[in-house]
PDB file of C-alpha atoms in Angstrom:
ATOM      1  CA  MET Z1497     -13.715  11.863 -25.602  1.00  0.00           C
ATOM      2  CA  PRO Z1498     -13.571   9.955 -22.020  1.00  0.00           C
ATOM      3  CA  GLU Z1499     -13.525  11.113 -18.702  1.00  0.00           C
ATOM      4  CA  MET Z1500      -9.555  12.371 -17.730  1.00  0.00           C
ATOM      5  CA  ILE Z1501      -8.001  11.255 -13.905  1.00  0.00           C
ATOM      6  CA  GLY Z1502      -7.651  14.135 -12.207  1.00  0.00           C
ATOM      7  CA  GLN Z1503      -6.883  15.237  -8.594  1.00  0.00           C
ATOM      8  CA  ASP Z1504      -9.846  14.700  -6.826  1.00  0.00           C
ATOM      9  CA  SER Z1505     -11.700  11.750  -9.570  1.00  0.00           C
ATOM     10  CA  GLU Z1506     -13.320   8.550  -8.480  1.00  0.00           C
ATOM     11  CA  VAL Z1507     -11.105   5.674  -9.329  1.00  0.00           C
ATOM     12  CA  THR Z1508     -12.114   1.869 -10.344  1.00  0.00           C
ATOM     13  CA  MET Z1509      -8.861  -0.466 -11.486  1.00  0.00           C
ATOM     14  CA  GLU Z1510      -7.836  -3.221 -12.317  1.00  0.00           C
ATOM     15  CA  PHE Z1511      -3.803  -3.657 -10.596  1.00  0.00           C
ATOM     16  CA  ARG Z1512      -1.143  -6.041 -11.004  1.00  0.00           C
ATOM     17  CA  LEU Z1513       1.653  -4.465  -7.792  1.00  0.00           C
ATOM     18  CA  THR Z1514       5.383  -6.028  -7.935  1.00  0.00           C
ATOM     19  CA  LEU Z1515       8.548  -5.112  -6.134  1.00  0.00           C
ATOM     20  CA  ALA Z1516      10.668  -3.789  -8.539  1.00  0.00           C
ATOM     21  CA  ASP Z1517      12.065  -7.309  -9.189  1.00  0.00           C
ATOM     22  CA  GLY Z1518       9.230  -8.423 -10.256  1.00  0.00           C
ATOM     23  CA  THR Z1519       8.104  -9.910  -6.595  1.00  0.00           C
ATOM     24  CA  PRO Z1520       4.372 -10.192  -6.298  1.00  0.00           C
ATOM     25  CA  VAL Z1521       2.804  -8.511  -3.834  1.00  0.00           C
ATOM     26  CA  ASP Z1522      -0.669  -7.563  -4.706  1.00  0.00           C
ATOM     27  CA  ALA Z1523      -3.276  -7.589  -7.303  1.00  0.00           C
ATOM     28  CA  THR Z1524      -6.908  -7.445  -8.241  1.00  0.00           C
ATOM     29  CA  GLU Z1525      -9.101  -9.944  -9.799  1.00  0.00           C
ATOM     30  CA  PRO Z1526     -11.065  -9.001 -12.489  1.00  0.00           C
ATOM     31  CA  SER Z1527     -14.381  -9.738 -10.583  1.00  0.00           C
ATOM     32  CA  ASP Z1528     -13.519  -7.561  -8.028  1.00  0.00           C
ATOM     33  CA  PRO Z1529     -11.186  -4.045  -9.283  1.00  0.00           C
ATOM     34  CA  PHE Z1530     -10.445  -1.495  -6.766  1.00  0.00           C
ATOM     35  CA  THR Z1531     -12.234   1.636  -6.163  1.00  0.00           C
ATOM     36  CA  PHE Z1532     -10.610   4.720  -4.587  1.00  0.00           C
ATOM     37  CA  ARG Z1533     -10.760   8.434  -4.301  1.00  0.00           C
ATOM     38  CA  MET Z1534      -7.798  10.156  -5.496  1.00  0.00           C
ATOM     39  CA  GLY Z1535      -6.666  12.382  -2.345  1.00  0.00           C
ATOM     40  CA  GLU Z1536      -7.624  10.515   0.317  1.00  0.00           C
ATOM     41  CA  ASN Z1537      -3.941   8.614   1.083  1.00  0.00           C
ATOM     42  CA  ALA Z1538      -5.544   5.121  -0.791  1.00  0.00           C
ATOM     43  CA  LEU Z1539      -2.209   5.195  -2.403  1.00  0.00           C
ATOM     44  CA  PRO Z1540       1.032   6.191  -2.420  1.00  0.00           C
ATOM     45  CA  VAL Z1541       1.112   9.518  -3.681  1.00  0.00           C
ATOM     46  CA  GLY Z1542       3.795   8.909  -6.483  1.00  0.00           C
ATOM     47  CA  VAL Z1543       1.286   6.314  -7.481  1.00  0.00           C
ATOM     48  CA  GLU Z1544      -1.309   8.545  -7.044  1.00  0.00           C
ATOM     49  CA  ALA Z1545       0.929  11.433  -9.481  1.00  0.00           C
ATOM     50  CA  ARG Z1546       1.359   9.289 -12.199  1.00  0.00           C
ATOM     51  CA  LEU Z1547      -2.205   7.828 -12.681  1.00  0.00           C
ATOM     52  CA  VAL Z1548      -3.409  11.634 -13.120  1.00  0.00           C
ATOM     53  CA  GLY Z1549      -3.978  12.509 -16.952  1.00  0.00           C
ATOM     54  CA  LEU Z1550      -4.504   8.529 -17.427  1.00  0.00           C
ATOM     55  CA  ARG Z1551      -7.969   7.772 -19.248  1.00  0.00           C
ATOM     56  CA  GLU Z1552     -10.865   5.446 -19.199  1.00  0.00           C
ATOM     57  CA  GLY Z1553      -9.616   1.982 -21.287  1.00  0.00           C
ATOM     58  CA  ASP Z1554      -5.619   3.499 -20.242  1.00  0.00           C
ATOM     59  CA  GLU Z1555      -3.513   0.348 -19.418  1.00  0.00           C
ATOM     60  CA  ARG Z1556       0.252   1.674 -18.223  1.00  0.00           C
ATOM     61  CA  SER Z1557       3.294   0.131 -16.472  1.00  0.00           C
ATOM     62  CA  LEU Z1558       4.554   2.165 -13.859  1.00  0.00           C
ATOM     63  CA  THR Z1559       7.584   2.424 -11.690  1.00  0.00           C
ATOM     64  CA  VAL Z1560       7.601   3.880  -8.523  1.00  0.00           C
ATOM     65  CA  PRO Z1561      10.766   4.874  -6.644  1.00  0.00           C
ATOM     66  CA  ALA Z1562      10.555   3.985  -2.580  1.00  0.00           C
ATOM     67  CA  SER Z1563      10.568   7.327  -1.886  1.00  0.00           C
ATOM     68  CA  GLU Z1564       7.393   8.157  -3.658  1.00  0.00           C
ATOM     69  CA  ALA Z1565       5.595   4.552  -2.556  1.00  0.00           C
ATOM     70  CA  TRP Z1566       5.688   3.776   1.349  1.00  0.00           C
ATOM     71  CA  GLY Z1567       9.578   5.599   1.596  1.00  0.00           C
ATOM     72  CA  ALA Z1568      11.934   4.908   3.393  1.00  0.00           C
ATOM     73  CA  ARG Z1569      12.712   2.309   6.397  1.00  0.00           C
ATOM     74  CA  GLU Z1570      13.540   4.366   9.776  1.00  0.00           C
ATOM     75  CA  GLN Z1571      15.538   2.654  12.534  1.00  0.00           C
ATOM     76  CA  ASP Z1572      13.329   4.576  14.484  1.00  0.00           C
ATOM     77  CA  SER Z1573      10.329   2.691  14.018  1.00  0.00           C
ATOM     78  CA  ILE Z1574      11.834  -0.146  15.646  1.00  0.00           C
ATOM     79  CA  ARG Z1575      10.834  -1.224  18.759  1.00  0.00           C
ATOM     80  CA  ARG Z1576      12.044  -3.900  21.121  1.00  0.00           C
ATOM     81  CA  ILE Z1577       8.908  -5.578  22.683  1.00  0.00           C
ATOM     82  CA  PRO Z1578       9.391  -8.833  25.287  1.00  0.00           C
ATOM     83  CA  ARG Z1579       8.098 -12.583  24.060  1.00  0.00           C
ATOM     84  CA  SER Z1580       5.942 -12.887  26.517  1.00  0.00           C
ATOM     85  CA  GLU Z1581       3.665  -9.835  25.285  1.00  0.00           C
ATOM     86  CA  LEU Z1582       3.364 -11.140  21.866  1.00  0.00           C
ATOM     87  CA  PRO Z1583       0.863 -14.067  21.170  1.00  0.00           C
ATOM     88  CA  ALA Z1584       2.284 -17.350  21.844  1.00  0.00           C
ATOM     89  CA  ASP Z1585       1.388 -18.700  18.539  1.00  0.00           C
ATOM     90  CA  TRP Z1586       3.471 -16.454  16.623  1.00  0.00           C
ATOM     91  CA  PRO Z1587       6.259 -18.148  14.851  1.00  0.00           C
ATOM     92  CA  ILE Z1588       8.633 -15.612  15.678  1.00  0.00           C
ATOM     93  CA  ALA Z1589      11.216 -14.893  12.744  1.00  0.00           C
ATOM     94  CA  PRO Z1590      12.866 -12.840  10.966  1.00  0.00           C
ATOM     95  CA  ASP Z1591      10.594 -11.205   7.819  1.00  0.00           C
ATOM     96  CA  LEU Z1592       7.404 -12.410   9.547  1.00  0.00           C
ATOM     97  CA  ALA Z1593       4.583 -10.154   8.814  1.00  0.00           C
ATOM     98  CA  VAL Z1594       2.449  -9.515  11.451  1.00  0.00           C
ATOM     99  CA  THR Z1595      -0.751  -7.018  12.550  1.00  0.00           C
ATOM    100  CA  PHE Z1596      -0.820  -5.562  16.361  1.00  0.00           C
ATOM    101  CA  SER Z1597      -4.061  -4.233  17.255  1.00  0.00           C
ATOM    102  CA  LEU Z1598      -4.736  -0.863  18.990  1.00  0.00           C
ATOM    103  CA  PRO Z1599      -7.430  -0.185  21.124  1.00  0.00           C
ATOM    104  CA  ASP Z1600      -9.981   2.229  18.582  1.00  0.00           C
ATOM    105  CA  GLY Z1601      -9.833  -1.461  16.989  1.00  0.00           C
ATOM    106  CA  SER Z1602      -7.745  -0.423  14.989  1.00  0.00           C
ATOM    107  CA  GLU Z1603      -4.404  -2.549  13.029  1.00  0.00           C
ATOM    108  CA  VAL Z1604      -0.804  -1.744  12.935  1.00  0.00           C
ATOM    109  CA  PRO Z1605       1.102  -4.242  10.402  1.00  0.00           C
ATOM    110  CA  ALA Z1606       4.594  -4.585  11.213  1.00  0.00           C
ATOM    111  CA  THR Z1607       7.749  -6.949  10.028  1.00  0.00           C
ATOM    112  CA  VAL Z1608       9.804  -9.391  12.779  1.00  0.00           C
ATOM    113  CA  VAL Z1609      13.421  -8.050  12.261  1.00  0.00           C
ATOM    114  CA  GLY Z1610      15.203 -10.565  14.866  1.00  0.00           C
ATOM    115  CA  CYS Z1611      15.385 -12.033  18.343  1.00  0.00           C
ATOM    116  CA  ASP Z1612      17.509 -10.841  21.171  1.00  0.00           C
ATOM    117  CA  GLY Z1613      17.229 -13.108  23.974  1.00  0.00           C
ATOM    118  CA  ASP Z1614      13.668 -12.290  24.963  1.00  0.00           C
ATOM    119  CA  LEU Z1615      13.567  -9.149  23.512  1.00  0.00           C
ATOM    120  CA  VAL Z1616      11.789  -9.417  19.299  1.00  0.00           C
ATOM    121  CA  GLU Z1617      12.928  -6.635  17.424  1.00  0.00           C
ATOM    122  CA  VAL Z1618       9.723  -5.403  15.144  1.00  0.00           C
ATOM    123  CA  ASP Z1619      10.061  -2.680  12.603  1.00  0.00           C
ATOM    124  CA  PHE Z1620       6.429  -0.487  12.530  1.00  0.00           C
ATOM    125  CA  SER Z1621       7.037   0.644   9.301  1.00  0.00           C
ATOM    126  CA  HIS Z1622       5.246  -0.256   5.939  1.00  0.00           C
ATOM    127  CA  PRO Z1623       6.122  -3.673   4.699  1.00  0.00           C
ATOM    128  CA  LEU Z1624       6.639  -1.753   1.717  1.00  0.00           C
ATOM    129  CA  ALA Z1625       8.906   0.882   2.666  1.00  0.00           C
ATOM    130  CA  GLY Z1626      11.864   0.236   1.718  1.00  0.00           C
ATOM    131  CA  TYR Z1627      10.934  -1.279  -1.787  1.00  0.00           C
ATOM    132  CA  ASP Z1628      10.954   0.619  -5.560  1.00  0.00           C
ATOM    133  CA  ILE Z1629       7.773  -0.953  -6.741  1.00  0.00           C
ATOM    134  CA  ALA Z1630       6.204  -1.154  -9.893  1.00  0.00           C
ATOM    135  CA  ILE Z1631       2.332  -1.333 -10.670  1.00  0.00           C
ATOM    136  CA  ASP Z1632       0.239  -2.677 -13.825  1.00  0.00           C
ATOM    137  CA  VAL Z1633      -3.295  -0.660 -13.771  1.00  0.00           C
ATOM    138  CA  LYS Z1634      -5.593  -0.659 -16.087  1.00  0.00           C
ATOM    139  CA  ILE Z1635      -8.406   2.066 -16.083  1.00  0.00           C
ATOM    140  CA  LEU Z1636     -11.678   0.472 -15.309  1.00  0.00           C
ATOM    141  CA  ARG Z1637     -13.794   3.711 -14.847  1.00  0.00           C
ATOM    142  CA  ILE Z1638     -13.182   7.274 -14.011  1.00  0.00           C
ATOM    143  CA  ARG Z1639     -16.011   9.711 -12.414  1.00  0.00           C
ATOM    144  CA  ALA Z1640     -15.448  13.077 -11.684  1.00  0.00           C
ATOM    145  CA  SER Z1641     -16.077  14.916  -8.057  1.00  0.00           C
ATOM    146  CA  ARG Z1642     -18.842  16.383  -8.161  1.00  0.00           C
ATOM    147  CA  HIS Z1643     -18.753  19.767  -5.156  1.00  0.00           C
ATOM    148  CA  LEU Z1644     -21.732  21.465  -4.481  1.00  0.00           C
ATOM    149  CA  LEU Z1645     -21.487  25.106  -4.152  1.00  0.00           C
TER     150      LEU Z1645
END
């Protein structure tokens, strides 16, 4: 019997992620599937919970509410940043997806909410926060975690 996805499995799969209304968000290519370990936050908890119990070869369409995906948009995640502190080539407009580089080299995604004079309102919530999502998955490979005693 094929391996089954458990809480600490390594999973290789193809996927197509859309908003609940069908708007495309992301997808893998057949030549480049996605591999991750369950529980390491590569996917939202609600997606991982719906993968548990699937087996190699399974194909499913999963619906995940915003509360179990990237959560709700939080008002306290909105910052007002002087336009002069942003790159001059950014075409500031509502819904513009931007990325801020942190001193440690990591990057943080954000979305422009609006502009009020010289202040730009930027939402640092995850870009998919507040959205119900749908994800079509095809499980290609599952490896059980092997713990040393």
